[in-house]
Amino acid sequence: LHGYVVAMAAIRPIDPTATPGRARQLMMKLSNTGTGRAVGINLAAKVDPVLLRVSGGRDATTAFFPVVTLIAKGRRSGQERQTPLVYFTRGDEVILIASSFGREKNPAWYYNATAGPEVELLVKGERLPYSVRETEGEERERLLDLAEQLYAGYGNYRERTAGIREIPVLALSPR
């Protein structure tokens, strides 16, 4: 029980319905443009893992968004993979959206996380054990709606992937 309390204290609760500050509103608008999406895909996705590792999870190009680092073993290689991801919480669950910026294929981290289904989240230099559950149906839709409140770009990603793939939503629970 003590480890559980420590784990819960380390993940910052994020309410996706909370009104963001002005700086975050501006960053959300910028990141929701074609240029912002390209920066996310081509720069942030490559730079953020290094920044987060060096800063102990405090600094990233996505500093205006709540970010946690997912640690999962590669489903083929077995090698540990670390991926910084935007998240929000629902009770003690951490919610991750496998949007891949609205690309046609699911991101590799999604397959690694669901192959386990045990992963870790790196928060402020501490590795916390979590179990992964993929949401479905109405629950998935509700969580995607909440994700859009956190970041409107998720709505664009849903539109881009309509008829191509269903964006997976994962709920991670402390182990």
mmCIF file of C-alpha atoms in Angstrom, residues 70 90 92-97 109-110 113-119 130-140 142-143 168-175:
data_model
loop_
_atom_site.group_PDB
_atom_site.id
_atom_site.type_symbol
_atom_site.label_atom_id
_atom_site.label_comp_id
_atom_site.label_asym_id
_atom_site.label_seq_id
_atom_site.Cartn_x
_atom_site.Cartn_y
_atom_site.Cartn_z
ATOM 1 C CA LEU A 70 5.853 5.712 -21.086
ATOM 2 C CA ARG A 90 -9.436 9.941 -14.494
ATOM 3 C CA ASP A 92 -6.179 6.953 -10.396
ATOM 4 C CA GLU A 93 -5.992 6.070 -14.113
ATOM 5 C CA VAL A 94 -3.631 7.750 -16.554
ATOM 6 C CA ILE A 95 -5.236 8.173 -19.982
ATOM 7 C CA LEU A 96 -3.107 8.027 -23.155
ATOM 8 C CA ILE A 97 -4.372 8.718 -26.687
ATOM 9 C CA TRP A 109 4.380 2.756 -28.576
ATOM 10 C CA TYR A 110 0.735 1.625 -28.662
ATOM 11 C CA ALA A 113 2.245 -0.959 -24.450
ATOM 12 C CA THR A 114 -0.576 -3.354 -25.290
ATOM 13 C CA ALA A 115 1.740 -6.328 -25.867
ATOM 14 C CA GLY A 116 2.811 -6.296 -22.188
ATOM 15 C CA PRO A 117 0.350 -5.283 -20.776
ATOM 16 C CA GLU A 118 2.543 -4.041 -17.922
ATOM 17 C CA VAL A 119 4.459 -0.812 -18.404
ATOM 18 C CA TYR A 130 1.218 0.416 -14.365
ATOM 19 C CA SER A 131 -1.136 -2.052 -16.033
ATOM 20 C CA VAL A 132 -2.557 -1.219 -19.457
ATOM 21 C CA ARG A 133 -6.171 -1.591 -20.517
ATOM 22 C CA GLU A 134 -7.499 -0.575 -23.913
ATOM 23 C CA THR A 135 -10.848 1.182 -23.738
ATOM 24 C CA GLU A 136 -13.707 0.423 -26.115
ATOM 25 C CA GLY A 137 -17.088 1.669 -27.227
ATOM 26 C CA GLU A 138 -18.800 4.392 -25.241
ATOM 27 C CA GLU A 139 -15.966 4.647 -22.708
ATOM 28 C CA ARG A 140 -13.432 5.214 -25.503
ATOM 29 C CA ARG A 142 -16.117 9.705 -23.791
ATOM 30 C CA LEU A 143 -12.372 9.713 -23.184
ATOM 31 C CA PRO A 168 -6.918 3.778 -29.503
ATOM 32 C CA VAL A 169 -7.355 5.110 -25.977
ATOM 33 C CA LEU A 170 -5.440 3.406 -23.162
ATOM 34 C CA ALA A 171 -6.260 3.555 -19.464
ATOM 35 C CA LEU A 172 -3.270 2.796 -17.224
ATOM 36 C CA SER A 173 -3.828 1.744 -13.614
ATOM 37 C CA PRO A 174 -1.174 1.644 -10.871
ATOM 38 C CA ARG A 175 0.100 -1.865 -10.058
#
